[in-house]
Tab-separated table of C-alpha atoms and ligand atoms in Angstrom:
chain	number	residue	atom	x	y	z
U	16	UNK	CA	0.000	0.000	0.000
U	17	UNK	CA	1.662	3.226	-1.027
U	18	UNK	CA	2.150	6.390	1.027
U	19	UNK	CA	-0.237	8.429	-1.125
U	20	UNK	CA	-3.108	6.102	-0.241
U	21	UNK	CA	-2.167	6.070	3.452
U	22	UNK	CA	-2.141	9.853	3.615
U	23	UNK	CA	-5.452	9.982	1.698
U	24	UNK	CA	-7.070	7.716	4.296
U	25	UNK	CA	-5.532	9.678	7.173
U	26	UNK	CA	-6.874	12.972	5.752
U	27	UNK	CA	-10.326	11.489	5.237
U	28	UNK	CA	-10.440	10.033	8.756
U	29	UNK	CA	-9.155	13.320	10.238
U	30	UNK	CA	-12.015	15.125	8.579
U	31	UNK	CA	-14.730	12.595	9.443
U	32	UNK	CA	-13.608	11.319	12.851
U	33	UNK	CA	-11.194	13.634	14.696
U	34	UNK	CA	-8.701	16.316	13.620
U	35	UNK	CA	-5.827	14.844	15.648
U	36	UNK	CA	-6.309	11.282	14.339
U	37	UNK	CA	-3.102	9.464	13.336
U	38	UNK	CA	-2.790	6.131	11.581
U	39	UNK	CA	-0.525	3.851	13.630
U	40	UNK	CA	-0.564	0.792	11.378
U	41	UNK	CA	-2.152	-0.719	8.322
U	42	UNK	CA	-2.758	-4.447	7.986
U	43	UNK	CA	-3.626	-5.834	4.593
U	44	UNK	CA	-6.581	-8.257	4.619
U	45	UNK	CA	-7.075	-11.160	2.237
U	46	UNK	CA	-10.312	-12.932	1.443
U	47	UNK	CA	-11.937	-10.394	-0.878
U	48	UNK	CA	-12.614	-11.145	-4.522
U	49	UNK	CA	-12.168	-7.824	-6.277
U	50	UNK	CA	-10.534	-5.068	-4.223
U	51	UNK	CA	-7.548	-4.392	-1.979
U	52	UNK	CA	-8.582	-4.239	1.666
U	53	UNK	CA	-6.999	-3.389	4.995
U	54	UNK	CA	-7.496	-2.794	8.674
U	55	UNK	CA	-6.421	0.728	9.613
U	56	UNK	CA	-5.361	1.178	13.244
U	57	UNK	CA	-5.423	4.700	14.645
U	58	UNK	CA	-5.340	6.579	17.946
U	59	UNK	CA	-9.154	6.879	17.505
U	60	UNK	CA	-10.039	3.237	16.882
U	61	UNK	CA	-9.795	0.815	13.985
U	62	UNK	CA	-11.330	1.233	10.553
U	63	UNK	CA	-11.825	-0.926	7.477
U	64	UNK	CA	-10.809	0.414	4.063
U	65	UNK	CA	-10.971	-1.035	0.602
U	66	UNK	CA	-9.860	0.556	-2.619
U	67	UNK	CA	-9.398	-0.091	-6.311
U	68	UNK	CA	-7.801	1.921	-9.120
U	69	UNK	CA	-9.288	-0.189	-11.854
U	70	UNK	CA	-12.969	-0.632	-11.106
U	71	UNK	CA	-16.240	0.968	-12.173
U	72	UNK	CA	-15.830	4.521	-10.793
U	73	UNK	CA	-18.970	4.421	-8.624
U	74	UNK	CA	-18.436	0.874	-7.280
U	75	UNK	CA	-18.037	2.022	-3.671
U	76	UNK	CA	-20.657	4.773	-3.914
U	77	UNK	CA	-23.095	1.968	-4.675
U	78	UNK	CA	-21.757	-0.349	-2.006
U	79	UNK	CA	-22.206	2.427	0.563
U	80	UNK	CA	-25.809	2.842	-0.614
U	81	UNK	CA	-26.427	-0.895	-0.050
U	82	UNK	CA	-24.860	-0.773	3.421
U	83	UNK	CA	-27.041	2.206	4.328
U	84	UNK	CA	-30.172	0.394	3.143
U	85	UNK	CA	-29.297	-2.635	5.287
U	86	UNK	CA	-28.713	-0.293	8.240
U	87	UNK	CA	-32.238	1.160	7.698
U	88	UNK	CA	-33.767	-2.210	8.610
U	89	UNK	CA	-32.457	-1.840	12.147
U	90	UNK	CA	-32.153	-5.634	12.308
U	91	UNK	CA	-30.291	-7.586	14.961
U	92	UNK	CA	-27.338	-8.025	12.566
U	93	UNK	CA	-24.306	-5.791	12.684
U	94	UNK	CA	-23.871	-3.732	9.521
U	95	UNK	CA	-20.662	-1.651	9.349
U	96	UNK	CA	-21.310	2.107	9.532
U	97	UNK	CA	-20.176	3.903	6.390
U	98	UNK	CA	-17.553	6.573	7.119
U	99	UNK	CA	-16.441	7.764	3.685
U	100	UNK	CA	-16.345	6.742	0.043
U	101	UNK	CA	-15.259	8.234	-3.243
U	102	UNK	CA	-14.936	7.680	-6.933
U	103	UNK	CA	-11.318	7.758	-8.197
U	104	UNK	CA	-9.794	11.233	-8.341
U	105	UNK	CA	-6.598	12.327	-10.116
U	106	UNK	CA	-4.079	9.578	-9.245
U	107	UNK	CA	-6.118	8.326	-6.265
U	108	UNK	CA	-8.163	5.115	-6.300
U	109	UNK	CA	-11.866	4.709	-5.582
U	110	UNK	CA	-12.328	3.764	-1.925
U	111	UNK	CA	-14.730	2.912	0.868
U	112	UNK	CA	-13.995	3.346	4.579
U	113	UNK	CA	-16.275	1.792	7.195
U	114	UNK	CA	-16.326	0.739	10.789
U	115	UNK	CA	-13.989	-2.215	11.397
U	116	UNK	CA	-15.675	-5.418	12.556
U	117	UNK	CA	-13.413	-7.304	14.936
U	118	UNK	CA	-13.782	-10.931	13.916
U	119	UNK	CA	-14.442	-13.536	16.596
U	120	UNK	CA	-15.638	-17.079	16.058
U	121	UNK	CA	-16.597	-17.493	19.717
U	122	UNK	CA	-20.002	-19.110	20.107
U	123	UNK	CA	-20.248	-20.055	16.426
U	124	UNK	CA	-23.364	-22.141	16.998
U	125	UNK	CA	-25.213	-19.196	18.571
U	126	UNK	CA	-24.006	-16.788	15.862
U	127	UNK	CA	-25.175	-19.231	13.137
U	128	UNK	CA	-28.671	-18.987	14.582
U	129	UNK	CA	-28.441	-15.217	15.049
U	130	UNK	CA	-27.374	-14.902	11.410
U	131	UNK	CA	-30.427	-16.925	10.292
U	132	UNK	CA	-32.817	-14.860	12.397
U	133	UNK	CA	-31.183	-11.581	11.357
U	134	UNK	CA	-31.347	-12.410	7.656
U	135	UNK	CA	-35.032	-13.250	8.118
U	136	UNK	CA	-35.506	-9.734	9.563
U	137	UNK	CA	-33.780	-8.212	6.548
U	138	UNK	CA	-35.932	-10.256	4.161
U	139	UNK	CA	-39.039	-8.999	5.947
U	140	UNK	CA	-38.077	-5.425	5.029
U	141	UNK	CA	-40.147	-4.960	1.893
U	142	UNK	CA	-40.665	-2.649	-1.038
U	143	UNK	CA	-43.602	-2.441	-3.455
U	144	UNK	CA	-41.372	-3.002	-6.487
U	145	UNK	CA	-38.431	-5.130	-7.578
U	146	UNK	CA	-35.176	-3.224	-8.097
U	147	UNK	CA	-33.251	-0.519	-6.243
U	148	UNK	CA	-32.650	3.241	-6.221
U	149	UNK	CA	-29.697	2.913	-8.585
U	150	UNK	CA	-27.832	0.288	-10.546
U	151	UNK	CA	-25.063	-1.368	-8.559
U	152	UNK	CA	-22.463	-4.115	-8.825
U	153	UNK	CA	-22.297	-7.776	-7.846
U	154	UNK	CA	-18.521	-8.208	-7.760
U	155	UNK	CA	-17.736	-5.789	-10.584
U	156	UNK	CA	-20.793	-6.733	-12.670
U	157	UNK	CA	-23.283	-3.948	-13.338
U	158	UNK	CA	-26.810	-4.844	-12.197
U	159	UNK	CA	-29.825	-3.209	-13.815
U	160	UNK	CA	-31.948	-2.206	-10.819
U	161	UNK	CA	-34.643	-0.217	-12.668
U	162	UNK	CA	-37.829	-0.591	-10.600
U	163	UNK	CA	-40.153	-3.275	-11.960
U	164	UNK	CA	-43.548	-4.445	-10.693
U	165	UNK	CA	-43.025	-7.963	-12.027
U	166	UNK	CA	-40.823	-10.539	-10.291
U	167	UNK	CA	-40.282	-12.758	-13.338
U	168	UNK	CA	-39.717	-9.766	-15.641
U	169	UNK	CA	-37.138	-8.361	-13.227
U	170	UNK	CA	-35.263	-11.663	-12.949
U	171	UNK	CA	-35.503	-12.544	-16.662
U	172	UNK	CA	-34.698	-9.189	-18.239
U	173	UNK	CA	-32.677	-7.308	-15.640
U	174	UNK	CA	-30.645	-10.198	-14.315
U	175	UNK	CA	-30.384	-13.111	-16.790
U	176	UNK	CA	-30.657	-11.328	-20.160
U	177	UNK	CA	-28.703	-8.294	-18.969
U	178	UNK	CA	-25.809	-10.515	-17.882
U	179	UNK	CA	-26.106	-12.800	-20.930
U	180	UNK	CA	-25.595	-9.723	-23.104
U	181	UNK	CA	-22.469	-8.738	-21.170
U	182	UNK	CA	-21.074	-12.263	-21.623
U	183	UNK	CA	-22.047	-12.175	-25.312
U	184	UNK	CA	-20.297	-8.809	-25.781
U	185	UNK	CA	-17.145	-10.351	-24.310
U	186	UNK	CA	-17.343	-12.865	-27.163
U	187	UNK	CA	-17.508	-15.820	-24.784
U	188	UNK	CA	-21.076	-16.925	-25.509
U	189	UNK	CA	-22.652	-16.805	-28.965
U	190	UNK	CA	-26.186	-16.746	-30.349
U	191	UNK	CA	-26.764	-20.446	-29.551
U	192	UNK	CA	-26.319	-19.819	-25.820
U	193	UNK	CA	-28.592	-16.751	-26.023
U	194	UNK	CA	-31.273	-18.883	-27.742
U	195	UNK	CA	-31.061	-21.507	-25.010
U	196	UNK	CA	-31.493	-18.785	-22.404
U	197	UNK	CA	-34.564	-17.423	-24.216
U	198	UNK	CA	-36.111	-20.897	-24.185
U	199	UNK	CA	-35.210	-21.280	-20.506
U	200	UNK	CA	-36.855	-17.966	-19.650
U	201	UNK	CA	-40.105	-18.899	-21.415
U	202	UNK	CA	-40.243	-22.183	-19.553
U	203	UNK	CA	-39.604	-20.766	-16.063
U	204	UNK	CA	-42.455	-18.217	-16.219
U	205	UNK	CA	-44.885	-20.704	-14.682
U	206	UNK	CA	-42.374	-21.969	-12.146
U	207	UNK	CA	-41.933	-18.622	-10.383
U	208	UNK	CA	-45.637	-18.455	-9.538
U	209	UNK	CA	-45.526	-18.040	-5.758
U	210	UNK	CA	-46.033	-14.246	-5.990
U	211	UNK	CA	-43.213	-13.130	-3.691
U	212	UNK	CA	-43.191	-9.598	-2.317
U	213	UNK	CA	-39.955	-7.716	-3.034
U	214	UNK	CA	-37.669	-8.270	0.003
U	215	UNK	CA	-34.440	-6.438	0.714
U	216	UNK	CA	-31.684	-8.791	-0.531
U	217	UNK	CA	-28.060	-8.620	0.568
U	218	UNK	CA	-27.364	-9.487	-3.049
U	219	UNK	CA	-24.042	-11.309	-2.684
U	220	UNK	CA	-24.561	-13.551	0.304
U	221	UNK	CA	-21.891	-16.224	0.118
U	222	UNK	CA	-20.012	-17.368	3.229
U	223	UNK	CA	-17.211	-14.797	2.687
U	224	UNK	CA	-19.705	-11.969	3.104
U	225	UNK	CA	-20.675	-12.475	6.707
U	226	UNK	CA	-18.369	-12.128	9.696
U	227	UNK	CA	-18.781	-13.332	13.250
U	228	UNK	CA	-17.707	-10.756	15.802
U	229	UNK	CA	-17.834	-9.982	19.499
U	230	UNK	CA	-20.976	-7.969	18.662
U	231	UNK	CA	-22.639	-10.893	16.857
U	232	UNK	CA	-22.901	-11.663	13.143
U	233	UNK	CA	-22.210	-8.895	10.614
U	234	UNK	CA	-23.039	-8.594	6.929
U	235	UNK	CA	-20.396	-7.059	4.663
U	236	UNK	CA	-19.897	-6.360	0.946
U	237	UNK	CA	-23.561	-6.116	-0.144
U	238	UNK	CA	-24.949	-5.552	-3.642
U	239	UNK	CA	-28.502	-4.958	-2.454
U	240	UNK	CA	-31.827	-4.686	-4.242
U	241	UNK	CA	-35.443	-5.647	-3.572
U	242	UNK	CA	-36.324	-9.055	-5.007
U	243	UNK	CA	-37.656	-12.490	-4.135
U	244	UNK	CA	-35.808	-13.505	-0.949
U	245	UNK	CA	-35.245	-16.913	-2.576
U	246	UNK	CA	-32.885	-15.103	-4.970
U	247	UNK	CA	-30.643	-14.176	-2.008
U	248	UNK	CA	-30.884	-17.703	-0.613
U	249	UNK	CA	-29.832	-19.281	-3.916
U	250	UNK	CA	-26.263	-18.011	-3.488
U	251	UNK	CA	-26.347	-19.014	0.159
U	252	UNK	CA	-26.985	-22.624	-0.914
U	253	UNK	CA	-24.513	-22.570	-3.831
U	254	UNK	CA	-21.150	-22.884	-2.076
U	255	UNK	CA	-22.231	-23.953	1.432
U	256	UNK	CA	-20.896	-22.340	4.602
U	257	UNK	CA	-24.327	-21.934	6.218
U	258	UNK	CA	-25.146	-24.486	8.933
U	259	UNK	CA	-28.367	-26.303	9.819
U	260	UNK	CA	-28.571	-23.935	12.798
U	261	UNK	CA	-28.677	-20.983	10.373
U	262	UNK	CA	-31.383	-22.579	8.209
U	263	UNK	CA	-33.553	-23.702	11.137
U	264	UNK	CA	-33.427	-20.253	12.730
U	265	UNK	CA	-34.228	-18.547	9.399
U	266	UNK	CA	-37.175	-20.842	8.731
U	267	UNK	CA	-38.549	-20.481	12.231
U	268	UNK	CA	-38.427	-16.671	11.975
U	269	UNK	CA	-39.766	-16.375	8.418
U	270	UNK	CA	-40.873	-19.762	7.047
U	271	UNK	CA	-40.094	-20.474	3.419
U	272	UNK	CA	-42.782	-21.813	1.066
U	273	UNK	CA	-42.740	-25.651	0.971
U	274	UNK	CA	-41.719	-25.664	-2.685
U	275	UNK	CA	-38.890	-23.071	-2.463
U	276	UNK	CA	-36.236	-25.634	-3.431
U	277	UNK	CA	-37.933	-26.132	-6.816
U	278	UNK	CA	-36.830	-22.564	-7.670
U	279	UNK	CA	-33.402	-22.704	-6.071
U	280	UNK	CA	-31.419	-23.622	-9.190
U	281	UNK	CA	-33.414	-21.229	-11.342
U	282	UNK	CA	-32.108	-18.378	-9.187
U	283	UNK	CA	-28.638	-19.911	-8.876
U	284	UNK	CA	-28.274	-19.558	-12.630
U	285	UNK	CA	-27.635	-15.821	-12.257
U	286	UNK	CA	-24.789	-16.394	-9.823
U	287	UNK	CA	-23.197	-19.131	-11.971
U	288	UNK	CA	-23.383	-16.767	-14.954
U	289	UNK	CA	-21.907	-13.942	-12.907
U	290	UNK	CA	-19.046	-16.119	-11.710
U	291	UNK	CA	-18.452	-17.131	-15.310
U	292	UNK	CA	-18.463	-13.491	-16.412
U	293	UNK	CA	-16.054	-12.476	-13.638
U	294	UNK	CA	-13.795	-15.509	-13.314
U	295	UNK	CA	-14.351	-17.727	-16.403
U	296	UNK	CA	-13.622	-21.447	-16.025
U	297	UNK	CA	-16.212	-24.181	-15.491
U	298	UNK	CA	-18.958	-21.860	-14.209
U	299	UNK	CA	-20.244	-21.393	-17.787
U	300	UNK	CA	-20.928	-25.113	-18.203
U	301	UNK	CA	-22.552	-25.269	-14.783
U	302	UNK	CA	-24.837	-22.411	-15.859
U	303	UNK	CA	-25.735	-24.109	-19.134
U	304	UNK	CA	-26.443	-27.425	-17.443
U	305	UNK	CA	-29.050	-25.671	-15.258
U	306	UNK	CA	-30.552	-24.037	-18.350
U	307	UNK	CA	-30.851	-27.396	-20.145
U	308	UNK	CA	-32.740	-28.954	-17.216
U	309	UNK	CA	-35.635	-26.559	-17.826
U	310	UNK	CA	-35.962	-26.745	-21.627
R	401	LIG	P1	-14.164	-7.514	-1.951
R	401	LIG	O1	-15.023	-6.322	-2.223
R	401	LIG	O2	-12.868	-7.492	-2.670
R	401	LIG	O3	-14.900	-8.840	-2.134
R	401	LIG	P2	-14.569	-7.693	0.931
R	401	LIG	O4	-15.532	-6.600	1.235
R	401	LIG	O5	-15.151	-9.062	0.875
R	401	LIG	O6	-13.741	-7.397	-0.393
R	401	LIG	O7	-13.445	-7.620	2.064
R	401	LIG	C1	-12.142	-8.144	1.955
R	401	LIG	C2	-11.698	-8.711	3.298
R	401	LIG	O8	-11.903	-7.788	4.340
R	401	LIG	C3	-12.436	-9.975	3.727
R	401	LIG	O9	-11.504	-10.825	4.368
R	401	LIG	C4	-13.431	-9.501	4.741
R	401	LIG	O10	-13.704	-10.496	5.692
R	401	LIG	C5	-12.734	-8.315	5.380
R	401	LIG	N1	-13.726	-7.268	5.735
R	401	LIG	C6	-14.648	-6.691	4.935
R	401	LIG	N2	-15.340	-5.729	5.573
R	401	LIG	C7	-14.849	-5.687	6.823
R	401	LIG	C8	-15.144	-4.887	7.982
R	401	LIG	N3	-16.058	-3.910	7.952
R	401	LIG	N4	-14.438	-5.125	9.105
R	401	LIG	C9	-13.484	-6.088	9.146
R	401	LIG	N5	-13.148	-6.855	8.091
R	401	LIG	C10	-13.827	-6.677	6.941
């Protein structure tokens, strides 16, 4: 981490926290997928910062908006307070600074259950429409969050087709894959028939995006929008990392429809496609094998 970035963060923290604040140390953190991240220790507490010189300029503006929406719920989960964020300026990267969550895996079993109950609270925070106030990013992928009254239309056009077009523009998929997706989308119309209300979604809820802390479970790195809560849960089921305790607590607090698993892979498709778009590899074939199951 270079001195210019350190002095940028010190200036920002001086302005937002305390004029005599001094950074005492910076510890780089691993585990993220897209950005550089670190713990900043100061004489006025610890902070979390992430930054990127080569990302969509408003990436962190949008992440801050998602964090603030999750904070609005006032749920039992810890959501890091946003301190500052910026688009890139001159030779400085885009960045986001938030409260630092001190990780602690003490009482994992209890925190698993708290996470389930807390997510249920977030999913009970509703909107009349599907979408969000502005487009945002899952990883670095632009999401079309234009408000939509229709659940299937939102998922089909603003998630699957939107992303399929980005993959197509990269020259990775051709017209045959787009045709398969069109067929898939006509056949799933009747399968998403449970009339969900638009719930606040974390939007990128894999096991790397929650932290256990001395203050209980925290959600980090959101890409939020209002959608079927089963959309959020599809990523949760995709790579594991969520225990039976989590699922039982979630279901007790906000029971899922009996047939929710019949839609699980339909919603997973978006995340397989997004992983393919971001990371390449075998995710593309996993996406297409889901598509072919529904033709
Ligand atoms: P990326 O946007 O690159 O995916 P993340 O937001 O996932 O990055 O964060 C990168 C690393 O920093 C992860 O190890 C994560 O656990 C940790 N982290 C993220 N937010 C905080 C926070 N507020 N407090 C403490 N650690 C955090």
